[in-house]
Coordinates of C-alpha atoms in Angstrom, one line a residue:
M1 CA -76.5 -132.4 -8.0
S2 CA -73.9 -130.2 -9.6
A3 CA -70.4 -130.3 -8.2
R4 CA -69.3 -127.2 -6.3
S5 CA -67.0 -124.8 -8.2
D6 CA -63.7 -124.3 -6.5
E7 CA -63.2 -120.9 -8.1
P8 CA -64.5 -117.8 -6.3
V9 CA -66.9 -115.7 -8.4
P10 CA -66.8 -113.0 -9.6
H11 CA -63.1 -113.0 -10.6
K12 CA -61.2 -111.2 -13.4
D13 CA -61.2 -114.0 -15.9
F14 CA -64.9 -114.6 -15.5
Y15 CA -66.5 -111.2 -15.1
V16 CA -65.2 -107.7 -15.7
A17 CA -67.4 -104.9 -14.3
T18 CA -68.5 -101.9 -16.4
P19 CA -67.6 -98.5 -14.9
T20 CA -71.2 -98.3 -13.5
G21 CA -70.9 -101.9 -12.4
A22 CA -67.7 -101.1 -10.4
K23 CA -69.5 -98.3 -8.6
F24 CA -72.5 -100.5 -8.0
H25 CA -70.4 -103.3 -6.4
A26 CA -68.5 -100.8 -4.3
S27 CA -71.5 -99.1 -2.8
P28 CA -72.4 -99.9 0.8
A29 CA -76.1 -99.0 0.3
K30 CA -78.7 -101.4 1.6
V31 CA -80.9 -100.8 -1.5
K32 CA -78.9 -100.5 -4.8
C33 CA -80.7 -99.7 -8.0
V34 CA -79.3 -99.5 -11.5
R35 CA -81.1 -98.1 -14.6
G36 CA -79.8 -98.4 -18.1
P37 CA -80.5 -99.1 -21.8
T38 CA -81.4 -102.6 -22.9
G39 CA -78.3 -104.8 -23.3
S40 CA -76.1 -102.7 -21.0
G41 CA -75.2 -105.5 -18.7
K42 CA -77.5 -104.7 -15.8
T43 CA -78.8 -108.2 -15.2
V44 CA -75.3 -109.7 -15.2
M45 CA -74.1 -106.9 -12.9
S46 CA -76.9 -107.8 -10.4
W47 CA -76.2 -111.5 -10.5
M48 CA -72.5 -110.9 -9.7
E49 CA -73.5 -108.6 -6.9
I50 CA -75.6 -111.4 -5.3
V51 CA -72.5 -113.6 -5.2
R52 CA -70.1 -110.7 -4.1
K53 CA -72.4 -109.6 -1.2
T54 CA -72.9 -113.1 0.0
A55 CA -69.2 -114.0 -0.1
E56 CA -68.0 -110.8 1.5
L57 CA -70.8 -110.1 4.1
M58 CA -72.2 -113.4 5.2
P59 CA -70.1 -115.3 7.8
P60 CA -69.8 -119.1 7.7
M61 CA -72.2 -121.2 9.7
A62 CA -71.0 -123.6 12.4
D63 CA -70.2 -126.2 9.7
G64 CA -67.9 -123.7 7.9
V65 CA -70.3 -123.2 5.0
V66 CA -71.5 -119.8 3.9
R67 CA -75.2 -119.9 3.2
A68 CA -77.7 -117.3 2.0
R69 CA -81.2 -117.4 0.5
W70 CA -82.2 -114.8 -2.2
V71 CA -85.6 -114.3 -3.6
V72 CA -85.4 -113.3 -7.3
I73 CA -88.5 -111.4 -8.5
R74 CA -89.8 -110.5 -12.0
N75 CA -93.2 -109.2 -13.2
T76 CA -94.2 -112.3 -15.2
Y77 CA -93.3 -116.0 -15.0
D78 CA -92.4 -116.2 -18.8
E79 CA -90.0 -113.2 -18.5
L80 CA -88.6 -114.6 -15.2
K81 CA -87.8 -117.9 -16.9
S82 CA -86.7 -116.7 -20.3
T83 CA -84.5 -113.8 -19.3
T84 CA -83.6 -113.6 -15.5
V85 CA -83.1 -117.3 -15.0
A86 CA -81.5 -117.7 -18.5
T87 CA -78.8 -115.1 -17.7
A88 CA -77.9 -117.0 -14.5
V89 CA -77.8 -120.3 -16.3
N90 CA -75.6 -118.8 -19.1
W91 CA -73.1 -117.4 -16.7
F92 CA -73.0 -119.9 -13.8
G93 CA -74.0 -123.0 -15.7
K94 CA -70.8 -122.9 -17.8
I95 CA -68.7 -123.3 -14.6
H96 CA -71.0 -126.0 -13.3
A97 CA -71.9 -123.9 -10.3
L98 CA -75.7 -123.7 -10.7
T99 CA -78.3 -126.5 -10.2
M100 CA -81.9 -125.7 -11.2
H101 CA -85.2 -127.2 -10.1
W102 CA -87.4 -126.5 -13.0
S103 CA -90.7 -127.7 -11.7
P104 CA -92.8 -125.0 -10.0
P105 CA -91.9 -123.4 -7.7
L106 CA -88.8 -122.5 -9.7
E107 CA -85.7 -122.7 -7.5
G108 CA -81.9 -122.9 -7.9
M109 CA -78.7 -123.5 -5.9
L110 CA -75.4 -121.8 -6.5
R111 CA -72.4 -123.6 -5.1
L112 CA -69.2 -121.6 -5.2
A113 CA -66.2 -120.8 -3.0
T114 CA -65.6 -117.5 -1.2
P115 CA -62.3 -115.6 -1.6
K116 CA -61.3 -117.0 1.8
G117 CA -61.9 -120.5 0.7
H118 CA -65.2 -121.2 2.5
P119 CA -67.7 -123.3 0.6
M120 CA -70.7 -121.1 -0.3
E121 CA -74.3 -122.1 -1.0
I122 CA -76.8 -119.6 -2.3
Q123 CA -80.4 -120.8 -2.5
L124 CA -82.4 -119.0 -5.2
L125 CA -86.2 -118.7 -4.9
F126 CA -87.6 -117.4 -8.2
R127 CA -91.0 -115.6 -7.9
A128 CA -93.2 -114.0 -10.6
M129 CA -95.8 -111.4 -9.6
D130 CA -98.4 -112.3 -12.3
S131 CA -100.1 -115.1 -10.3
P132 CA -103.0 -114.7 -7.9
G133 CA -101.8 -114.2 -4.3
A134 CA -98.2 -113.6 -5.5
I135 CA -97.6 -110.8 -3.0
D136 CA -99.1 -112.8 -0.1
H137 CA -96.8 -115.6 -0.9
L138 CA -93.8 -113.3 -0.3
L139 CA -94.9 -112.8 3.3
G140 CA -94.1 -116.4 4.1
L141 CA -90.4 -116.2 3.0
E142 CA -87.4 -116.2 5.2
I143 CA -84.6 -114.6 3.1
S144 CA -81.2 -113.0 3.2
G145 CA -81.5 -110.8 0.1
I146 CA -83.8 -109.6 -2.7
Y147 CA -83.1 -109.2 -6.4
V148 CA -85.8 -107.5 -8.5
N149 CA -85.1 -107.8 -12.2
E150 CA -86.8 -105.0 -14.3
A151 CA -88.1 -103.6 -11.1
A152 CA -90.0 -100.7 -12.6
Q153 CA -92.5 -103.3 -13.9
V154 CA -93.1 -104.7 -10.5
S155 CA -95.3 -102.9 -8.0
L156 CA -93.6 -101.0 -5.2
N157 CA -96.0 -102.7 -2.7
A158 CA -94.7 -106.1 -3.7
I159 CA -91.1 -105.0 -3.2
E160 CA -91.8 -103.4 0.2
Q161 CA -93.6 -106.6 1.3
A162 CA -90.6 -108.7 0.4
M163 CA -88.3 -106.3 2.3
T164 CA -90.1 -107.1 5.6
R165 CA -88.7 -110.7 5.2
L166 CA -85.1 -109.7 5.0
G167 CA -82.5 -110.8 7.6
R168 CA -84.5 -114.0 8.6
Y169 CA -82.1 -116.5 7.0
P170 CA -79.9 -118.0 8.3
A171 CA -81.5 -117.8 11.8
K172 CA -79.4 -116.5 14.6
D173 CA -77.3 -119.3 16.1
G174 CA -76.2 -118.5 19.6
D175 CA -73.7 -115.7 19.3
R176 CA -73.5 -116.2 15.6
V177 CA -75.4 -113.3 13.8
F178 CA -76.2 -113.2 10.1
P179 CA -76.8 -109.9 8.4
S180 CA -79.4 -108.8 5.9
L181 CA -77.9 -108.6 2.4
G182 CA -80.3 -105.9 1.3
V183 CA -82.0 -105.3 -2.1
L184 CA -80.7 -105.2 -5.6
M185 CA -82.9 -103.8 -8.5
D186 CA -82.3 -103.1 -12.1
T187 CA -84.6 -101.6 -14.8
N188 CA -85.1 -99.9 -18.1
P189 CA -86.9 -96.6 -17.7
L190 CA -90.6 -96.5 -18.1
D191 CA -92.7 -93.3 -17.9
V192 CA -92.4 -90.6 -15.2
A193 CA -95.5 -91.8 -13.4
N194 CA -93.6 -94.9 -12.3
W195 CA -92.6 -95.3 -8.7
W196 CA -88.9 -95.7 -9.6
Y197 CA -88.8 -92.2 -11.2
R198 CA -90.1 -90.8 -7.9
K199 CA -87.7 -92.8 -5.7
E200 CA -84.8 -91.9 -7.9
R201 CA -85.6 -88.2 -7.4
E202 CA -86.1 -88.6 -3.7
C203 CA -83.2 -91.1 -3.1
P204 CA -84.4 -92.3 0.4
K205 CA -81.8 -92.9 3.1
G206 CA -80.1 -96.2 2.6
W207 CA -80.9 -96.2 -1.2
E208 CA -78.5 -95.5 -4.0
F209 CA -79.3 -95.1 -7.7
F210 CA -76.9 -95.7 -10.6
V211 CA -77.6 -94.5 -14.1
Q212 CA -75.8 -96.0 -17.1
P213 CA -74.9 -93.8 -20.1
P214 CA -77.1 -94.0 -23.3
A215 CA -76.0 -96.4 -26.0
L216 CA -76.5 -93.8 -28.7
L217 CA -76.7 -90.0 -28.7
R218 CA -79.6 -88.1 -30.2
I219 CA -78.3 -85.2 -32.4
V220 CA -80.6 -82.4 -33.5
D221 CA -79.4 -80.1 -36.4
P222 CA -80.0 -76.6 -35.2
E223 CA -80.8 -75.4 -38.7
T224 CA -83.0 -78.1 -40.1
N225 CA -84.2 -79.8 -36.8
E226 CA -83.2 -83.1 -38.5
V227 CA -82.6 -85.9 -35.9
T228 CA -79.7 -88.4 -36.2
Y229 CA -78.1 -90.8 -33.8
E230 CA -74.4 -91.3 -33.1
N231 CA -72.6 -94.1 -31.4
N232 CA -71.9 -93.0 -27.8
V233 CA -68.1 -93.3 -27.7
G234 CA -67.6 -90.5 -25.1
Q235 CA -67.7 -87.5 -27.5
D236 CA -70.3 -85.7 -25.5
P237 CA -68.9 -84.5 -22.1
A238 CA -72.4 -84.9 -20.6
F239 CA -72.2 -88.7 -20.9
P240 CA -69.5 -91.4 -20.4
P241 CA -69.2 -93.9 -23.3
A242 CA -71.8 -96.6 -23.7
E243 CA -71.3 -99.7 -21.7
N244 CA -71.2 -103.4 -22.6
V245 CA -70.7 -102.7 -26.3
E246 CA -67.9 -105.2 -26.6
N247 CA -70.1 -108.1 -25.4
H248 CA -72.5 -107.8 -28.3
N249 CA -71.9 -109.6 -31.6
E250 CA -73.1 -106.6 -33.5
G251 CA -71.5 -103.9 -31.3
F252 CA -73.4 -100.6 -31.6
D253 CA -75.6 -102.2 -34.3
Y254 CA -77.4 -104.0 -31.4
W255 CA -79.0 -100.6 -30.6
R256 CA -79.1 -99.2 -34.1
F257 CA -81.4 -102.0 -35.1
Q258 CA -83.9 -100.6 -32.6
L259 CA -84.0 -97.1 -34.3
G260 CA -87.0 -98.3 -36.4
S261 CA -89.1 -98.5 -33.2
S262 CA -91.3 -95.7 -31.9
Q263 CA -89.7 -92.7 -30.3
E264 CA -90.9 -93.8 -26.9
K265 CA -89.0 -97.1 -27.2
I266 CA -85.9 -95.5 -28.6
D267 CA -85.9 -93.1 -25.6
R268 CA -86.4 -95.9 -23.1
F269 CA -84.3 -98.8 -24.5
V270 CA -81.5 -96.9 -26.4
L271 CA -81.2 -93.5 -24.8
N272 CA -82.0 -94.6 -21.2
K273 CA -84.6 -91.7 -20.9
W274 CA -87.8 -91.5 -18.9
V275 CA -90.8 -90.8 -21.1
A276 CA -93.9 -88.7 -20.6
K277 CA -97.1 -90.1 -19.2
K278 CA -99.4 -91.5 -21.8
A279 CA -102.3 -89.0 -21.4
G280 CA -101.8 -87.9 -25.0
R281 CA -98.9 -86.8 -27.3
P282 CA -96.4 -84.7 -25.2
V283 CA -95.9 -81.1 -26.4
Y284 CA -92.2 -81.3 -25.7
P285 CA -90.6 -84.7 -26.7
E286 CA -87.3 -82.9 -26.3
W287 CA -87.7 -82.7 -22.6
S288 CA -85.6 -85.0 -20.4
P289 CA -86.4 -84.9 -16.7
E290 CA -83.0 -86.2 -15.6
F291 CA -81.3 -83.6 -17.8
H292 CA -83.6 -80.5 -17.4
V293 CA -84.6 -80.8 -13.8
A294 CA -82.0 -79.6 -11.3
K295 CA -80.7 -82.2 -8.8
K296 CA -81.0 -79.7 -6.0
P297 CA -82.7 -76.3 -5.5
L298 CA -81.3 -73.6 -7.8
E299 CA -79.7 -70.6 -6.2
F300 CA -81.1 -67.1 -6.7
S301 CA -78.4 -64.5 -7.7
Q302 CA -78.6 -61.0 -6.4
N303 CA -76.3 -59.9 -9.2
L304 CA -78.6 -60.9 -12.0
P305 CA -82.0 -59.5 -13.1
V306 CA -85.2 -61.4 -12.1
I307 CA -87.5 -62.2 -15.0
I308 CA -91.2 -63.0 -14.9
G309 CA -93.3 -64.9 -17.4
Q310 CA -97.0 -64.0 -16.8
D311 CA -100.3 -65.6 -18.0
F312 CA -103.5 -63.7 -17.4
G313 CA -107.2 -64.6 -17.2
R314 CA -109.2 -65.6 -14.1
T315 CA -106.4 -68.1 -13.2
P316 CA -103.3 -66.0 -13.5
C317 CA -100.0 -68.0 -13.3
A318 CA -96.4 -66.9 -13.4
V319 CA -92.9 -68.3 -13.6
I320 CA -89.9 -66.6 -12.1
G321 CA -86.3 -67.1 -13.3
Q322 CA -83.0 -65.7 -14.3
V323 CA -80.5 -66.0 -17.1
G324 CA -77.0 -67.0 -16.0
L325 CA -73.8 -65.4 -17.2
D326 CA -73.4 -68.4 -19.4
G327 CA -76.8 -67.7 -21.0
Q328 CA -78.6 -70.6 -19.3
I329 CA -82.2 -70.0 -18.5
R330 CA -83.0 -71.0 -14.8
I331 CA -86.6 -71.3 -13.8
L332 CA -86.6 -70.8 -10.1
R333 CA -90.3 -70.7 -9.1
E334 CA -93.9 -71.1 -10.3
I335 CA -97.0 -69.4 -8.9
T336 CA -100.5 -70.6 -9.6
S337 CA -104.0 -69.3 -8.7
D338 CA -107.7 -70.0 -8.9
N339 CA -110.5 -67.5 -9.6
M340 CA -108.4 -64.5 -9.0
G341 CA -108.1 -61.1 -10.7
I342 CA -104.7 -59.8 -11.8
A343 CA -104.5 -57.1 -9.0
D344 CA -105.2 -59.7 -6.3
F345 CA -102.7 -62.1 -7.9
V346 CA -100.0 -59.4 -7.8
T347 CA -100.7 -58.1 -4.3
Q348 CA -101.4 -61.5 -2.6
K349 CA -99.1 -63.9 -4.5
L350 CA -96.6 -62.5 -7.0
R351 CA -95.3 -59.4 -5.1
P352 CA -94.9 -61.1 -1.7
T353 CA -92.9 -63.9 -3.4
L354 CA -90.6 -61.4 -5.1
V355 CA -90.1 -59.4 -1.9
N356 CA -89.5 -62.4 0.4
D357 CA -87.5 -64.6 -1.9
F358 CA -86.0 -62.5 -4.7
D359 CA -84.9 -59.2 -3.0
F360 CA -87.4 -57.2 -5.0
Y361 CA -86.4 -53.8 -3.8
R362 CA -82.8 -54.2 -4.7
V363 CA -82.7 -56.5 -7.7
K364 CA -83.9 -55.4 -11.2
T365 CA -87.1 -57.2 -12.0
F366 CA -88.8 -57.3 -15.3
G367 CA -91.6 -59.4 -17.0
F368 CA -93.1 -60.6 -20.2
G369 CA -96.9 -61.3 -20.3
D370 CA -99.5 -62.7 -22.6
P371 CA -99.9 -60.1 -25.3
A372 CA -103.7 -60.3 -24.8
G373 CA -103.0 -58.6 -21.4
A374 CA -102.4 -55.3 -23.4
D375 CA -106.1 -55.3 -24.5
P376 CA -108.7 -53.4 -22.4
T377 CA -111.2 -55.5 -20.5
Q378 CA -114.9 -55.4 -21.1
V379 CA -115.4 -53.8 -17.6
D380 CA -113.0 -50.8 -18.0
D381 CA -110.2 -49.5 -20.1
I382 CA -107.4 -50.6 -17.8
T383 CA -105.4 -53.5 -19.2
C384 CA -103.9 -56.3 -17.2
I385 CA -100.4 -55.1 -18.1
E386 CA -101.2 -51.6 -17.0
T387 CA -102.5 -52.9 -13.7
M388 CA -99.3 -54.8 -13.1
N389 CA -97.2 -51.8 -14.0
R390 CA -99.2 -49.5 -11.6
L391 CA -98.6 -52.1 -8.9
G392 CA -94.9 -51.8 -9.5
I393 CA -94.3 -54.9 -11.6
N394 CA -92.6 -53.8 -14.8
I395 CA -94.1 -56.0 -17.6
V396 CA -94.6 -55.8 -21.3
P397 CA -96.3 -58.0 -23.9
A398 CA -94.1 -60.9 -24.7
P399 CA -92.4 -60.7 -28.1
V400 CA -93.6 -64.0 -29.5
T401 CA -91.8 -63.0 -32.7
P402 CA -88.5 -61.1 -32.6
Y403 CA -88.7 -57.3 -32.3
G404 CA -87.3 -56.9 -35.8
Q405 CA -90.5 -58.5 -37.0
R406 CA -93.1 -56.0 -35.9
G407 CA -96.3 -57.0 -34.1
Y408 CA -97.1 -59.3 -31.2
H409 CA -98.4 -62.4 -33.0
N410 CA -99.5 -64.6 -30.2
S411 CA -99.2 -68.0 -32.0
S412 CA -99.1 -71.0 -29.7
V413 CA -97.1 -72.9 -32.3
T414 CA -94.4 -70.1 -32.4
R415 CA -94.3 -70.0 -28.6
I416 CA -93.9 -73.8 -28.3
N417 CA -91.2 -73.8 -31.0
N418 CA -89.3 -71.2 -29.0
V419 CA -89.3 -73.4 -25.9
S420 CA -88.5 -76.5 -28.0
E421 CA -85.4 -74.8 -29.4
V422 CA -84.1 -74.0 -26.0
L423 CA -84.8 -77.6 -24.8
N424 CA -82.8 -78.9 -27.7
R425 CA -79.8 -76.6 -27.1
R426 CA -76.9 -77.1 -24.7
I427 CA -74.4 -74.8 -23.2
G428 CA -71.3 -77.0 -23.1
S429 CA -72.5 -80.2 -21.4
A430 CA -75.3 -78.4 -19.5
P431 CA -78.9 -77.8 -20.7
A432 CA -79.8 -74.3 -22.0
I433 CA -82.8 -74.4 -19.7
I434 CA -83.0 -75.9 -16.2
V435 CA -86.0 -76.1 -13.8
D436 CA -85.9 -76.0 -10.1
P437 CA -87.4 -79.2 -8.5
S438 CA -89.9 -77.1 -6.6
C439 CA -91.8 -76.3 -9.9
K440 CA -94.0 -79.4 -9.6
V441 CA -96.8 -78.2 -12.0
L442 CA -94.3 -77.1 -14.7
I443 CA -92.4 -80.4 -14.5
G444 CA -95.6 -82.4 -14.5
G445 CA -96.6 -80.6 -17.7
F446 CA -93.3 -81.4 -19.3
N447 CA -93.7 -85.0 -18.2
G448 CA -96.9 -85.4 -20.0
D449 CA -99.7 -83.4 -18.3
Y450 CA -99.2 -80.7 -20.9
H451 CA -100.1 -82.6 -24.1
Y452 CA -102.1 -82.8 -27.3
R453 CA -105.3 -84.7 -26.5
R454 CA -105.9 -87.8 -28.5
M455 CA -109.0 -87.6 -30.6
R456 CA -111.5 -90.5 -30.3
L457 CA -111.4 -92.5 -33.5
D458 CA -113.0 -95.9 -33.0
G459 CA -110.8 -98.8 -34.2
A460 CA -107.8 -96.6 -35.1
A461 CA -104.4 -98.2 -34.5
E462 CA -101.9 -96.5 -32.3
E463 CA -99.8 -95.4 -35.2
D464 CA -102.9 -93.8 -36.9
A465 CA -104.0 -91.9 -33.9
K466 CA -105.0 -88.2 -34.4
Y467 CA -104.4 -85.5 -31.9
T468 CA -105.7 -82.0 -31.3
D469 CA -103.9 -79.1 -33.0
E470 CA -103.6 -77.1 -29.7
P471 CA -102.4 -78.4 -26.3
D472 CA -105.1 -79.5 -23.9
K473 CA -106.2 -76.6 -21.7
G474 CA -106.1 -78.1 -18.3
H475 CA -105.6 -75.6 -15.4
P476 CA -103.1 -75.0 -13.9
V477 CA -100.7 -76.9 -16.2
S478 CA -101.5 -75.1 -19.5
D479 CA -101.5 -71.7 -17.7
V480 CA -98.0 -72.3 -16.2
H481 CA -96.7 -73.5 -19.5
D482 CA -98.1 -70.4 -21.2
A483 CA -96.3 -68.3 -18.7
L484 CA -93.1 -70.2 -19.4
Q485 CA -93.5 -69.6 -23.1
Y486 CA -93.9 -65.9 -22.6
F487 CA -90.7 -66.0 -20.4
V488 CA -88.7 -67.8 -23.1
C489 CA -90.0 -65.6 -25.9
G490 CA -89.1 -62.5 -23.9
V491 CA -85.6 -63.7 -23.2
K492 CA -84.9 -64.9 -26.8
N493 CA -86.7 -62.2 -28.8
S494 CA -86.5 -58.9 -26.8
G495 CA -83.0 -57.9 -27.7
M496 CA -82.1 -57.6 -24.0
D497 CA -79.1 -59.2 -22.4
F498 CA -80.5 -60.6 -19.2
S499 CA -77.1 -62.0 -18.1
N500 CA -76.0 -58.3 -17.6
P501 CA -77.8 -56.5 -14.8
Y502 CA -77.0 -53.1 -16.4
S503 CA -78.4 -53.8 -19.8
I504 CA -82.1 -53.7 -19.1
D505 CA -82.8 -50.2 -20.3
G506 CA -85.1 -50.9 -23.2
G507 CA -82.9 -53.3 -25.0
N508 CA -81.0 -52.8 -28.2
D509 CA -84.2 -52.3 -30.2
P510 CA -85.9 -48.9 -29.9
G511 CA -89.2 -50.7 -30.3
M512 CA -88.8 -52.0 -26.8
D513 CA -89.1 -48.5 -25.4
E514 CA -92.3 -48.1 -27.4
A515 CA -93.7 -51.3 -26.1
I516 CA -93.0 -50.3 -22.5
A517 CA -94.7 -46.9 -23.0
A518 CA -97.7 -48.5 -24.7
A519 CA -97.9 -51.1 -22.0
G520 CA -98.7 -48.7 -19.2
G521 CA -96.6 -45.6 -19.5
M522 CA -94.5 -46.3 -16.4
G523 CA -91.4 -47.5 -18.1
L524 CA -88.7 -49.3 -16.1
C525 CA -88.6 -47.7 -12.6
F526 CA -85.6 -49.4 -11.1

């Protein structure tokens, strides 16, 4: 048995918290979750929090000893032993505070002293979730706290089952009550289909999420689109400096060595970014859900024009947004439909939304639609754009190319490039385009539902995979994204200043007036 350490842990000569770690330790939340790049100190942070919470929150038992029992969970036994346990041994073994029982079931005992001088014993039950009946085995535990290492790789069901066993150790002793010490979790990001991503967006009551800064920063040259990576030393106001750099022998090279990996791994392990679902190749790798999705609903401004992006066909879809005074594109709403003509879509869906939510009769409203909407239908000579204009929605064909370049060339590549350019751009530390969290279909498309479908090539390796030239046409995702593309092309290429409510009078290019006249003859009837 190892001798008990007389020194309370953590203390300043033993462990110095990162800025995120300091917030993590100070939080009173029952469930504390930290996400960061690989090598950012998350695991050490969590181990120190086990000790801190036990020492500060657990009262001594009748014999004067503070006792707690933590279950430590990882997705596989090999990873549990080689990383989670190894970190504990590295930190606590050197002060002779940790005794390990290496035969299955893997267990340990931390013997330390609290800041008040009480002896402290923390029993550690190590459990991997890759064995048969692993979740059922959690149901027999009586524990004080839970630590889940790389939690995004563990099922939420397993974690929730373990949570039902909290507060059962030590057992109540007369008037002596022992609190639950809660749940600690850390992870690298996975893809946006993961339960952690959803919980982080929802942030349930009693939970708190902490996000560490990226180790490196992705820089895109606006002229050449060349991508480079810079050490994150705090030069970008959107991100604090990288953490835990000083504890790596190679410094920033620890992460630079990983730049030869796939883009997905760079995003996850270096940039601390969620990645798209793996249905195919994402159309917009520039998209970052934590950066481009608003943390709370975006506010509609009565002092700015309302802009519509419109896709036609038998499944019309629209996006509604505004351009802020700073030039930021703000997508406020999406509207989808099934098996509906454009007249019914306008009268039953689009116009009621504009009237009820966007002060249609007082605020200037204008739209850009699929250029194909200017073509007569096979049934009659009235175009979709004419129909919308006659119903009071001012809309013209989207200028997929700038008005200085005549003609409406409806190239999907050009439309996608317009959106990609905006996703890559920033306005100060803010994104040049931000999406309201209510736009579930649009966000889902950005997160991977809108993708280039992988072609079936038997035996092909992942790096040799071939994908379709056009995004997969799945309704309503592709229709909503087409509408967004028309919106963005209109804002970028029309010559109008949408941040000025008095400037929508045909724009700076006389061709805009011609387009309005050709689109239905009604002009802008504000």
